[in-house]
CSV table of C-alpha atoms in Angstrom, one decimal:
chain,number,residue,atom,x,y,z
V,74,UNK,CA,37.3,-54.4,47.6
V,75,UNK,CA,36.9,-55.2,43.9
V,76,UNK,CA,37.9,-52.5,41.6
V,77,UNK,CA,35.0,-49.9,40.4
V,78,UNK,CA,34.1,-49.0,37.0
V,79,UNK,CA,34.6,-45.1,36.5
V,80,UNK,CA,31.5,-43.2,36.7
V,81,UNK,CA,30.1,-42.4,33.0
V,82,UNK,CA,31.0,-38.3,32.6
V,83,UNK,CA,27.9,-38.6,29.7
V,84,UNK,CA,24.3,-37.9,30.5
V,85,UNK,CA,20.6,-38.4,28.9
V,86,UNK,CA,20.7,-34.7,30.3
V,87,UNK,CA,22.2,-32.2,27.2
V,88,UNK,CA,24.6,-29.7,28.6
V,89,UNK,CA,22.1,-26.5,28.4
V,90,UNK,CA,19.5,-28.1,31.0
V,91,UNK,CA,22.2,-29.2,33.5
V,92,UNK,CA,21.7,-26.6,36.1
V,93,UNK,CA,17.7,-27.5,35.7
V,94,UNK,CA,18.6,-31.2,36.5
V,95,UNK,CA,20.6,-30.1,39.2
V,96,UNK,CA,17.6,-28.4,40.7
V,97,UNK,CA,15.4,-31.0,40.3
V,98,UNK,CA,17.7,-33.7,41.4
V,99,UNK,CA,18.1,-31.9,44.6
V,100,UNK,CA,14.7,-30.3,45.8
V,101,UNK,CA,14.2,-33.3,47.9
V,102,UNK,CA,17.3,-32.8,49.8
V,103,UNK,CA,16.1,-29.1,50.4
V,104,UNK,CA,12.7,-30.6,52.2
V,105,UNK,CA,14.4,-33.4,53.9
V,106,UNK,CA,16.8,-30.3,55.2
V,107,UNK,CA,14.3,-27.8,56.4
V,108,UNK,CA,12.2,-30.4,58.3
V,109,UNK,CA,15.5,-31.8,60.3
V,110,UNK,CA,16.1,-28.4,61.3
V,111,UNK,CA,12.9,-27.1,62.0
V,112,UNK,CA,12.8,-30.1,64.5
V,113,UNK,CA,16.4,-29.5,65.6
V,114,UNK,CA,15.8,-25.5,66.1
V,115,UNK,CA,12.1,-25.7,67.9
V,116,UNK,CA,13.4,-28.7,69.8
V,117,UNK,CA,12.4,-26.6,73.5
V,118,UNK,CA,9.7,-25.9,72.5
V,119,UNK,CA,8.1,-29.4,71.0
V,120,UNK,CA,9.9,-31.1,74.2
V,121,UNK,CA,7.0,-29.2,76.0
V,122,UNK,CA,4.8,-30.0,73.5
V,123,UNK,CA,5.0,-33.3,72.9
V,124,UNK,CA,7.2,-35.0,75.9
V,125,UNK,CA,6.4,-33.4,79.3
V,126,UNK,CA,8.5,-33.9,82.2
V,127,UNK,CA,9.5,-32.0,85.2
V,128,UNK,CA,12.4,-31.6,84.3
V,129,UNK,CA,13.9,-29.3,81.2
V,130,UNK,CA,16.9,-31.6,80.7
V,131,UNK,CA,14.8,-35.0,80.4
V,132,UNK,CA,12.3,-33.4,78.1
V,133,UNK,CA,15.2,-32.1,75.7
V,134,UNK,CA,17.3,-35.5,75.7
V,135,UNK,CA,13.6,-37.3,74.8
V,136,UNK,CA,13.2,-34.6,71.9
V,137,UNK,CA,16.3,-35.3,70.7
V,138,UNK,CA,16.0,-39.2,71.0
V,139,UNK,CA,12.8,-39.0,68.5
V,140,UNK,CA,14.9,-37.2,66.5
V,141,UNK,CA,17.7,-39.3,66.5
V,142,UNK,CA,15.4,-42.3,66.0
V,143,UNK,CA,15.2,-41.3,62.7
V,144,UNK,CA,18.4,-41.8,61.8
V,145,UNK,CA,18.2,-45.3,63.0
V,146,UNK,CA,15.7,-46.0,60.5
V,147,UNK,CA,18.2,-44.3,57.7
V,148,UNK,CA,20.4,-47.8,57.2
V,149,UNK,CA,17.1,-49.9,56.6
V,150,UNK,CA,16.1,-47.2,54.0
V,151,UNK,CA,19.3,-47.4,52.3
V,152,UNK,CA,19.2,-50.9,52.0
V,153,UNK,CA,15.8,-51.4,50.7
V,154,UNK,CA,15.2,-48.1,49.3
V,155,UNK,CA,18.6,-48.2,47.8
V,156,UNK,CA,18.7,-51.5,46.4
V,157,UNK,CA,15.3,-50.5,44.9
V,158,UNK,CA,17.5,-47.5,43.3
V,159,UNK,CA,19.8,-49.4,42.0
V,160,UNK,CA,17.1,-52.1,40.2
V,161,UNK,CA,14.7,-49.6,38.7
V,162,UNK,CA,16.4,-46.1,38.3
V,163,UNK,CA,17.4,-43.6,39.8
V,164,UNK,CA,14.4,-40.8,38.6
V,165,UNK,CA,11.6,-43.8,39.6
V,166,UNK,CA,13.5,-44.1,43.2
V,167,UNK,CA,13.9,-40.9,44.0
V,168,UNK,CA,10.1,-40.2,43.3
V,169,UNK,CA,9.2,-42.6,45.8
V,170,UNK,CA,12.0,-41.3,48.3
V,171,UNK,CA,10.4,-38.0,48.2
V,172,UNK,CA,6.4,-39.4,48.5
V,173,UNK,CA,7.7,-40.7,52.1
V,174,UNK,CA,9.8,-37.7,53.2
V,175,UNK,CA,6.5,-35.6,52.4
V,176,UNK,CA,4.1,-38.1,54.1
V,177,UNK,CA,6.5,-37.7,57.0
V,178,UNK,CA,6.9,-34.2,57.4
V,179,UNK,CA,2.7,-33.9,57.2
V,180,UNK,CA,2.4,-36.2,59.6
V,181,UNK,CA,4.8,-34.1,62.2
V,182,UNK,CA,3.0,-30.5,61.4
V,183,UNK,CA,-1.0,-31.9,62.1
V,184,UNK,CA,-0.2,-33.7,65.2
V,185,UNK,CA,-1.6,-32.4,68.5
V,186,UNK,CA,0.1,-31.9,71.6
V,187,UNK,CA,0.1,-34.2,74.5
V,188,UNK,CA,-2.1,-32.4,76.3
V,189,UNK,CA,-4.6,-33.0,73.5
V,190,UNK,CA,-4.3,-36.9,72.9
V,191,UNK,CA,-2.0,-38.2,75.3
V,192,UNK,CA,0.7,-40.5,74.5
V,193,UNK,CA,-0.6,-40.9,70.9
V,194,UNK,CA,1.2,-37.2,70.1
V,195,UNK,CA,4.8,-38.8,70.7
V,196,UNK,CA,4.2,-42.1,69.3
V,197,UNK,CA,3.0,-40.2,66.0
V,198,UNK,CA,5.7,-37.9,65.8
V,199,UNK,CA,7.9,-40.6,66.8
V,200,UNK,CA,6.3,-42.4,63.4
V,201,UNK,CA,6.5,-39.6,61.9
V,202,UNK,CA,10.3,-39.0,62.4
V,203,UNK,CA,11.1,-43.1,61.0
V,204,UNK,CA,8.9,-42.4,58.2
V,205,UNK,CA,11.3,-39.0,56.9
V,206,UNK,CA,14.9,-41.4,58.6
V,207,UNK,CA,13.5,-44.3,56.2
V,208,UNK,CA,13.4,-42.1,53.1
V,209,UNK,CA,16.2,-40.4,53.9
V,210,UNK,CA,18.7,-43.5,54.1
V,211,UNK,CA,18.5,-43.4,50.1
V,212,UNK,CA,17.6,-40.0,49.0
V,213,UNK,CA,21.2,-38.6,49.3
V,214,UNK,CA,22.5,-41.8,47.9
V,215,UNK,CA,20.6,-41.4,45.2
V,216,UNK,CA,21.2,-37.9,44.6
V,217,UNK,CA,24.3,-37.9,44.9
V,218,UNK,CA,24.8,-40.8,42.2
V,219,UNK,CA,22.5,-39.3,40.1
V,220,UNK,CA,24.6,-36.2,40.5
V,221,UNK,CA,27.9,-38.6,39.6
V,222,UNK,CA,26.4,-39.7,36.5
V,223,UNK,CA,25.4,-36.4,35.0
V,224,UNK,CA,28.6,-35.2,35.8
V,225,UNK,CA,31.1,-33.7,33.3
V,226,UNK,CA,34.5,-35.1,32.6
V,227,UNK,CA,37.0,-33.5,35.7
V,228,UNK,CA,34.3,-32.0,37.5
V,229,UNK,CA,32.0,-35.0,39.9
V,230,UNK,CA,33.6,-33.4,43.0
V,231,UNK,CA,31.8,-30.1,41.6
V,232,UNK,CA,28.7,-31.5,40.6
V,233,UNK,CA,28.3,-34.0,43.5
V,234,UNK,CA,28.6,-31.0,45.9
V,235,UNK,CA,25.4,-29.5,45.0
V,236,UNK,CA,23.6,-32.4,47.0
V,237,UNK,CA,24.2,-31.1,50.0
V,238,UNK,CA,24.7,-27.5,48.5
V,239,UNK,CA,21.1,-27.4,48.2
V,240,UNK,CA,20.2,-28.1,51.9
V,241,UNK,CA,22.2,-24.9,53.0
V,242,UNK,CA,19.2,-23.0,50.9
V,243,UNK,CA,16.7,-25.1,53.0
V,244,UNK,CA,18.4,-23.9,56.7
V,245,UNK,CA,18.9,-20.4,55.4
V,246,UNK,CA,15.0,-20.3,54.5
V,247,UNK,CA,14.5,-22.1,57.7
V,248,UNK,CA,16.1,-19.8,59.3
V,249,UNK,CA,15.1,-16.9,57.9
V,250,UNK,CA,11.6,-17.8,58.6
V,251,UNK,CA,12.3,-18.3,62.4
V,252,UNK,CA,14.1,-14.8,62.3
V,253,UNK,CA,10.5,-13.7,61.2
V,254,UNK,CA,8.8,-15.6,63.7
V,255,UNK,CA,10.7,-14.4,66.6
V,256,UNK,CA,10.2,-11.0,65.4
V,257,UNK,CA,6.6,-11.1,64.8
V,258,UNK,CA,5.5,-13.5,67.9
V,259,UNK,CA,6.2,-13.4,71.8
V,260,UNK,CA,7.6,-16.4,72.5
V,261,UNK,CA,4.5,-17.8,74.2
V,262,UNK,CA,2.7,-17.6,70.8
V,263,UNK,CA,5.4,-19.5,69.1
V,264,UNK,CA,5.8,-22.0,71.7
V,265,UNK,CA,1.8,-22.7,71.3
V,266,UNK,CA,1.4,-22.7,68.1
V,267,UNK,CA,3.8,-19.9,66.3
V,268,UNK,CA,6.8,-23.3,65.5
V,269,UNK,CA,4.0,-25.1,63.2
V,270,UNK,CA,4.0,-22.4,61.0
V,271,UNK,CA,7.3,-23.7,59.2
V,272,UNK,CA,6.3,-26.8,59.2
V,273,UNK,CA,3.2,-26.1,57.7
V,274,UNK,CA,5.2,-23.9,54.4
V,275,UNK,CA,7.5,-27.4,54.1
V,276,UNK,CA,4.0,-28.7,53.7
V,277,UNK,CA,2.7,-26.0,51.0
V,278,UNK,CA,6.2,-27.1,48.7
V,279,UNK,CA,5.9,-30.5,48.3
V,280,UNK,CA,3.4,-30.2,45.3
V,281,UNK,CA,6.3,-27.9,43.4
V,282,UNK,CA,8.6,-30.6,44.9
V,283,UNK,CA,6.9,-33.1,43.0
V,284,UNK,CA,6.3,-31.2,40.0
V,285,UNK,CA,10.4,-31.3,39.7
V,286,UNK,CA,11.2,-34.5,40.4
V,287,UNK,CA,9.0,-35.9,38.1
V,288,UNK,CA,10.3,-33.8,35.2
V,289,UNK,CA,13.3,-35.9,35.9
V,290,UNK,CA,15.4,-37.8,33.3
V,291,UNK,CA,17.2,-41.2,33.8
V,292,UNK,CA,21.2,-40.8,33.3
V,293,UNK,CA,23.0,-42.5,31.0
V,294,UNK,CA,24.7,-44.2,33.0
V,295,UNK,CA,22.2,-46.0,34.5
V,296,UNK,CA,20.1,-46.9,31.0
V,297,UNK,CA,23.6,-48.1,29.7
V,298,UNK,CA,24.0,-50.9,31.9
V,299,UNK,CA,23.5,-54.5,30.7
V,300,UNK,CA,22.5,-55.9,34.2
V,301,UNK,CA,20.2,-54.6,36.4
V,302,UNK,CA,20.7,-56.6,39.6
V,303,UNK,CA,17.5,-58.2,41.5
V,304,UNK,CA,17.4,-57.2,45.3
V,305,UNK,CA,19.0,-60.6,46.5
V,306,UNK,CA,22.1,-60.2,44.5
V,307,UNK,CA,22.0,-56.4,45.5
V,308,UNK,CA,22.2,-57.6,49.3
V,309,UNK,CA,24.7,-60.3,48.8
V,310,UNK,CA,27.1,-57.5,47.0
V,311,UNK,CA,26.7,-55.6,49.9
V,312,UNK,CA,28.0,-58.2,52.3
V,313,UNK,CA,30.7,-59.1,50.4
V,314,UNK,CA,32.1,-55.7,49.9
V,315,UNK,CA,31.3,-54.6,53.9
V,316,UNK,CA,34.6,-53.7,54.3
V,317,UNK,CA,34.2,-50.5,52.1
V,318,UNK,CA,31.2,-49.7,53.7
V,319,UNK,CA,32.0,-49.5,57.5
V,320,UNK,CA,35.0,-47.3,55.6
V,321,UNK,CA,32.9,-45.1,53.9
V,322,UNK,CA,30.5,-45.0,57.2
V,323,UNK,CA,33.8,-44.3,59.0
V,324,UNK,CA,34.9,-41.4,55.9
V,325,UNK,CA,31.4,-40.0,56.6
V,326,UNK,CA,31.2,-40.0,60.1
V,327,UNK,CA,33.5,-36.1,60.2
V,328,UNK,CA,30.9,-34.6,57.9
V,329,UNK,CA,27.7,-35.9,59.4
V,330,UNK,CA,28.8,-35.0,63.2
V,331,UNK,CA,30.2,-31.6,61.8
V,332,UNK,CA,26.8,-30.7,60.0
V,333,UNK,CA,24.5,-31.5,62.4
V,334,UNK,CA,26.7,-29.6,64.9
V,335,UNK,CA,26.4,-26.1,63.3
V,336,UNK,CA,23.4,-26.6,61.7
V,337,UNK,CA,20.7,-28.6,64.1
V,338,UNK,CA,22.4,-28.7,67.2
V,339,UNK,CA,23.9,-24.9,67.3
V,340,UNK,CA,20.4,-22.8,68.0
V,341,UNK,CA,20.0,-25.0,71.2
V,342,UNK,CA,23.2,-24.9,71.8
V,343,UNK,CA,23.1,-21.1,71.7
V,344,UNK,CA,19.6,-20.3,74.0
V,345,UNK,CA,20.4,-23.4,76.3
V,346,UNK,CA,24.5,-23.5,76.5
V,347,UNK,CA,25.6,-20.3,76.0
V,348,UNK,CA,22.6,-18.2,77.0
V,349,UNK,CA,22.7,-16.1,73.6
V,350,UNK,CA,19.7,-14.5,72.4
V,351,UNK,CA,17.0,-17.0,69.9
V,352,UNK,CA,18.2,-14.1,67.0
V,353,UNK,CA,21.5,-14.4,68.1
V,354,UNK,CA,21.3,-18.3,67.5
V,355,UNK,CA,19.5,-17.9,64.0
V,356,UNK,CA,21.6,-15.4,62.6
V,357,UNK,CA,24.7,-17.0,63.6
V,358,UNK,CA,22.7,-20.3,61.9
V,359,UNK,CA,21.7,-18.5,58.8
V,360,UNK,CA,25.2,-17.2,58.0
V,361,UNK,CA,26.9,-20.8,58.6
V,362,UNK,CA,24.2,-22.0,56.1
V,363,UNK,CA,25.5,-19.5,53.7
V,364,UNK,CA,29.2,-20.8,54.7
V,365,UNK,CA,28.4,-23.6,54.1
V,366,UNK,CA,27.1,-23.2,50.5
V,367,UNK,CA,30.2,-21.5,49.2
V,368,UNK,CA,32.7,-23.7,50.5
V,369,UNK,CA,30.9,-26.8,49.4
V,370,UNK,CA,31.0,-26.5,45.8
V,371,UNK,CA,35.2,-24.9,46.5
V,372,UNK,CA,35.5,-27.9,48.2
V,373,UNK,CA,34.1,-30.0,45.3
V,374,UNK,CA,36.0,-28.2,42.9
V,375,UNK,CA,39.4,-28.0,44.3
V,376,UNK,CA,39.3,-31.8,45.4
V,377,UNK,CA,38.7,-32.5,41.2
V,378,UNK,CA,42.1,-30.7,40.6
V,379,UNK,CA,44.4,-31.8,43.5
V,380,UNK,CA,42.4,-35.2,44.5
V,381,UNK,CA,39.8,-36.2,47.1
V,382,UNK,CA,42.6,-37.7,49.1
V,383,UNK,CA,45.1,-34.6,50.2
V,384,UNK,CA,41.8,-32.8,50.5
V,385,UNK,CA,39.9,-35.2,53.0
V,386,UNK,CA,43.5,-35.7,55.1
V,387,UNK,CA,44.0,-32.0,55.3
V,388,UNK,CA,40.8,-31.1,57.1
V,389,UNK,CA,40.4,-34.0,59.1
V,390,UNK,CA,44.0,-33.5,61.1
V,391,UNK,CA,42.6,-29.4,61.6
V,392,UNK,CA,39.3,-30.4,63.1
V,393,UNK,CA,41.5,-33.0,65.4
V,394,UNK,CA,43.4,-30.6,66.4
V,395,UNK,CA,41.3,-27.5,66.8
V,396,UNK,CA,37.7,-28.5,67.3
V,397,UNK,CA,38.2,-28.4,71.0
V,398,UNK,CA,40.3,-25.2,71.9
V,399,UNK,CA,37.7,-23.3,69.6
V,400,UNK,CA,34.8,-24.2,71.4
V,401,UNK,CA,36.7,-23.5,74.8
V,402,UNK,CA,37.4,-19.8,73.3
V,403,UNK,CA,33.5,-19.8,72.6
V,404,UNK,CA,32.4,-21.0,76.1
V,405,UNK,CA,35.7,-18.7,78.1
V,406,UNK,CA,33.3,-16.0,76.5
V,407,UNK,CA,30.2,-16.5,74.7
V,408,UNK,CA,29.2,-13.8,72.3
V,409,UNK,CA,27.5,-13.2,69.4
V,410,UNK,CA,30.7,-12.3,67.2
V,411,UNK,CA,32.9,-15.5,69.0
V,412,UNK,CA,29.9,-17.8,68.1
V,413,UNK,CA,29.8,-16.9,64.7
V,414,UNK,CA,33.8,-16.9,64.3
V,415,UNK,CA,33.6,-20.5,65.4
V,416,UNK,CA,31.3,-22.4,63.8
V,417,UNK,CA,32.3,-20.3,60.7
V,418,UNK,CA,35.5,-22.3,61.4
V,419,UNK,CA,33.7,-25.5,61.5
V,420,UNK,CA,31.7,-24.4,58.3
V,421,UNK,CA,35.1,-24.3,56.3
V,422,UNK,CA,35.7,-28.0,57.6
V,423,UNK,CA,32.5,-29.3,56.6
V,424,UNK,CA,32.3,-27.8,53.0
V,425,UNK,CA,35.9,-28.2,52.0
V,426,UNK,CA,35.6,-32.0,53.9
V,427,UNK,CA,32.3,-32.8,52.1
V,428,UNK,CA,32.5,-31.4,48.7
V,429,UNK,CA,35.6,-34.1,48.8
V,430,UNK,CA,34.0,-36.5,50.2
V,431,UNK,CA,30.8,-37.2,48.4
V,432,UNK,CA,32.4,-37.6,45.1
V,433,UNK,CA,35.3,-40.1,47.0
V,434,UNK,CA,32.0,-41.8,48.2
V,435,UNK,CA,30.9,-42.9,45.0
V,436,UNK,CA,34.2,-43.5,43.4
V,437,UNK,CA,34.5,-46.2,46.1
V,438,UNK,CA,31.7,-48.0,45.8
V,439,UNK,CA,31.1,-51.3,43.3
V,440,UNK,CA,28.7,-49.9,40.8
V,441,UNK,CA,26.1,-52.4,40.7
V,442,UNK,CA,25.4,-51.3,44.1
V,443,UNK,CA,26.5,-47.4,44.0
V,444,UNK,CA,23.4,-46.5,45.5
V,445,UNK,CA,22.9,-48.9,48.4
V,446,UNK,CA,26.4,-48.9,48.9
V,447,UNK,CA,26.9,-45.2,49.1
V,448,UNK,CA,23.4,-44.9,51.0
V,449,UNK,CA,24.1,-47.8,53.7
V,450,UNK,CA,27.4,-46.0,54.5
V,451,UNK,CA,26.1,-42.4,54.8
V,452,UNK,CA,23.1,-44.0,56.8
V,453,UNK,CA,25.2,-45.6,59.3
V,454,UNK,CA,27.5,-42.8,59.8
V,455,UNK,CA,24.4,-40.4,60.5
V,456,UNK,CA,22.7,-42.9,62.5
V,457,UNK,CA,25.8,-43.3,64.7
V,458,UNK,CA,27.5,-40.0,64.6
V,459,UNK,CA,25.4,-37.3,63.2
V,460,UNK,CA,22.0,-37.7,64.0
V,461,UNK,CA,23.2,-38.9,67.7
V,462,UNK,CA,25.2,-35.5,67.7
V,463,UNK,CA,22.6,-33.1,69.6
V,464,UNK,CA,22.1,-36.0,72.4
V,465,UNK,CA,25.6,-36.9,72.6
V,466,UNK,CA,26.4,-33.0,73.1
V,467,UNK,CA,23.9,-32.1,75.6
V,468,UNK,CA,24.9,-35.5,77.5
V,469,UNK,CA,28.4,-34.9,77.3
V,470,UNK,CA,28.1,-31.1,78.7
V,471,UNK,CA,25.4,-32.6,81.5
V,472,UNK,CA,27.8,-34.8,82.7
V,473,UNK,CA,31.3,-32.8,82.4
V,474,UNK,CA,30.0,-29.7,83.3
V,475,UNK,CA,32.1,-28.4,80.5
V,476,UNK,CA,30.7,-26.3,77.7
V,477,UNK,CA,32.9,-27.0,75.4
V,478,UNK,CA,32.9,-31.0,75.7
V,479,UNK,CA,31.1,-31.3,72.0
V,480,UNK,CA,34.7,-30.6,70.5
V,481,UNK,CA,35.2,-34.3,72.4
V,482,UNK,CA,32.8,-35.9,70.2
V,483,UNK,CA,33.7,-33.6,66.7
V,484,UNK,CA,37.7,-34.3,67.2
V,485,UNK,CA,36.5,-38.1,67.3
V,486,UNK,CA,34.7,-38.2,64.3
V,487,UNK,CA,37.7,-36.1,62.2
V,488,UNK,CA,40.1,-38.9,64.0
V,489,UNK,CA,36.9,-42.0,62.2
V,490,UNK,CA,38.1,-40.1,59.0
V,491,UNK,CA,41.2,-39.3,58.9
V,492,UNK,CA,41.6,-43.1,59.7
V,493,UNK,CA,39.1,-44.0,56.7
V,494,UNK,CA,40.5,-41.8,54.7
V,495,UNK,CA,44.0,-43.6,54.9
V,496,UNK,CA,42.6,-47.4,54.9
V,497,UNK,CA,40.2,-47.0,52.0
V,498,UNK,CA,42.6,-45.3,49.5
V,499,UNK,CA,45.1,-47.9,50.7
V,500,UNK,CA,42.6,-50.5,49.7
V,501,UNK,CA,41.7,-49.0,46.6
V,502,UNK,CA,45.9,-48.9,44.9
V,503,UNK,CA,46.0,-52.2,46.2
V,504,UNK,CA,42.7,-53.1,44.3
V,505,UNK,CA,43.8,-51.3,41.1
V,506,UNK,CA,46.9,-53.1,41.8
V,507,UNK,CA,46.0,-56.3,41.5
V,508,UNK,CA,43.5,-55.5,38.4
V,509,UNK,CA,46.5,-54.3,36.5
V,510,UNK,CA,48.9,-57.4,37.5
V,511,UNK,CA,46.6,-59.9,36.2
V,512,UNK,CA,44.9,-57.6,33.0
């Protein structure tokens, strides 16, 4: 790995409008958010919806295939979409990033049920699903260099935590709208037609969305380079620097499986698993979205004053070692106050992990290609880990017969980390090693 040039702590943003560029920056995180957990929360009932079977289990797993399909798309998006980032801008990019999420998450609300058009309904929520994976694969890249380059000097941990600080406000609206729902509607009217409804408000924002983003300005960073690299050099750069990026997938992979564990995955795993009431499941989902905001930008913050690398160690060997036993606890028992305890646990290792983490991310990467780089290696790690995590958890419980058996799959992905974690800083004195030997 060659040695990276320091992220610029200057931006064409002045220091008064920095929390407004934060906003902007990230409001297409927030609709990427709410429409992955709308899908992940009303996955029962679109399973019926969409993908009949006789059998409850085998229309679940097919849900959750579509909606891990996405994530398969998320590599290809980061390569294209990224390197396309990383040539024109990173306001330009992220504009078009955010016209695909949106055409996606339309596409998803207006479709009609299988009973309606047959095996059209799937294949265009199926399309639908690669369209928002596609777009996603560069969106958080791109945010969270953008975020990197606007950062103040000491603080990128801080400021690159908002990135996925802003999609715990898009669950806890989520959330808070399926609390309504549940309230207001028997659960026949929702699963007719009562789950649209949130997908139809993610549709009613994406005008304000784009009102945001385009209010955008470039960073400094980016207008300061001399060289913008063409898309073949881009992919070349990528190759020869694939070592970093299987680590970074690798560094990723505890924060992906974590998030989509408490987040997506934990209202199924609630009515399904555990057998706890839908509220139960959306307040205990609401509250970890609020967990997780305050710990990420902790996280962020404390990982700019003792390092990413203590930080990122730390967490990793206590999700090793305690993922399992607290899910065991959970499923000895399961209660409202024992659910929430737990993944209130988790929450702590996924803020305090991530607000690390994304700032390591960028450090990492060569800066011609800090977006594609950044992107590919978040994409992968999402595509393998996290977006696999609700099918991979309702497989592994099928087949064990153990409630608990998703603290299998979570202690694997802290072990991918704690591993990365170790190799890539390793990489990186050796790196900066070399640089200095032959300056």
């Amino acid at each position: 790995m060659n040695p990276t040039e320091p992220i610029a702590a200057t931006s064409g943003v002045s220091r008064s409008t920095r929390a407004a560029a934060v906003l902007r920056v990230t409001s297409g995180n927030f609709l990427e958010q709410f429409d992955f957990f709308l899908f992940g929360f009303y996955a029962t009932f679109i399973s019926k919806i969409f993908f009949p079977s006789t059998s409850e289990f085998a229309s679940l797993m097919l849900t959750f295939a579509v909606f891990g399909a996405g994530f398969l798309m998320r590599p290809l998006g980061a390569i294209f979409l990224g390197a396309y980032i990383d040539k024109v801008g990173r306001r330009t990019g992220l504009i078009v990033t955010l016209s695909i999420m949106a055409s996606g998450t339309v596409l998803i609300a207006c479709v009609p049920g299988y009973a309606s058009i047959g095996l059209l309904a799937p294949a265009l929520v199926l399309l639908g699903r690669l369209l928002q994976g596609f777009s996603a694969g560069a969106e958080l890249g791109g945010v969270s260099v953008y975020l990197a380059e606007m950062a103040t000097p000491g603080n990128k941990g801080f400021y690159t935590s908002w990135q996925s600080a802003s999609q715990q406000v898009a669950i806890v609206m989520a959330a808070a709208i399926g609390y309504g729902l549940n309230q207001w509607l028997s659960a026949q009217q929702i699963g007719a037609w009562g789950w649209r409804v949130p997908f139809f408000i993610g549709c009613a924002i994406v005008p304000f969305l784009f009102m945001l983003r385009r209010s955008l300005q470039e960073t400094a960073a980016f207008e300061a380079r001399q060289h913008h690299p063409q898309a073949r050099e881009i992919f070349s750069m990528l190759l020869a620097n694939w070592r970093t990026v299987i680590g970074g997938m690798l560094l990723t992979a505890m924060t992906t499986t974590t998030f989509y564990l408490i987040t997506v995955y934990t209202p199924t795993f609630g009515r399904s698993v555990l057998k706890l009431s839908t509220a139960d499941s959306l307040m205990v989902t609401l509250l970890v979205a609020v967990s997780n905001f305050v710990w990420l930008p902790i996280g962020g913050a404390v990982s700019d004053r003792i390092g990413r690398k203590p930080l990122l160690l730390a967490i990793s060997v206590l999700a090793i070692f305690t993922a399992y036993p607290a899910l065991s606890w959970l499923a000895d028992a399961p209660s409202f106050a024992r659910m929430l305890i737990v993944l209130l646990w988790f929450s702590f290792f996924f803020g305090m992990y991530n607000g690390a983490m994304v700032a390591a991310l960028t450090e990492v990467m060569p800066v011609e290609v800090r977006v594609a780089g950044f992107s590919l290696a978040f994409s992968l790690a999402t595509a393998v880990f996290g977006g696999f995590t609700p099918a991979v958890s309702t497989y592994l419980i099928q087949v064990t017969h153990d409630k608990a058996a998703p603290g299998y799959w979570l202690s694997f992905a802290a072990l991918c980390g704690l591993c990365a974690t170790l190799g890539l800083y390793r990489r990186r004195a050796s790196s900066s090693a070399s640089a200095a030997s032959s300056a």
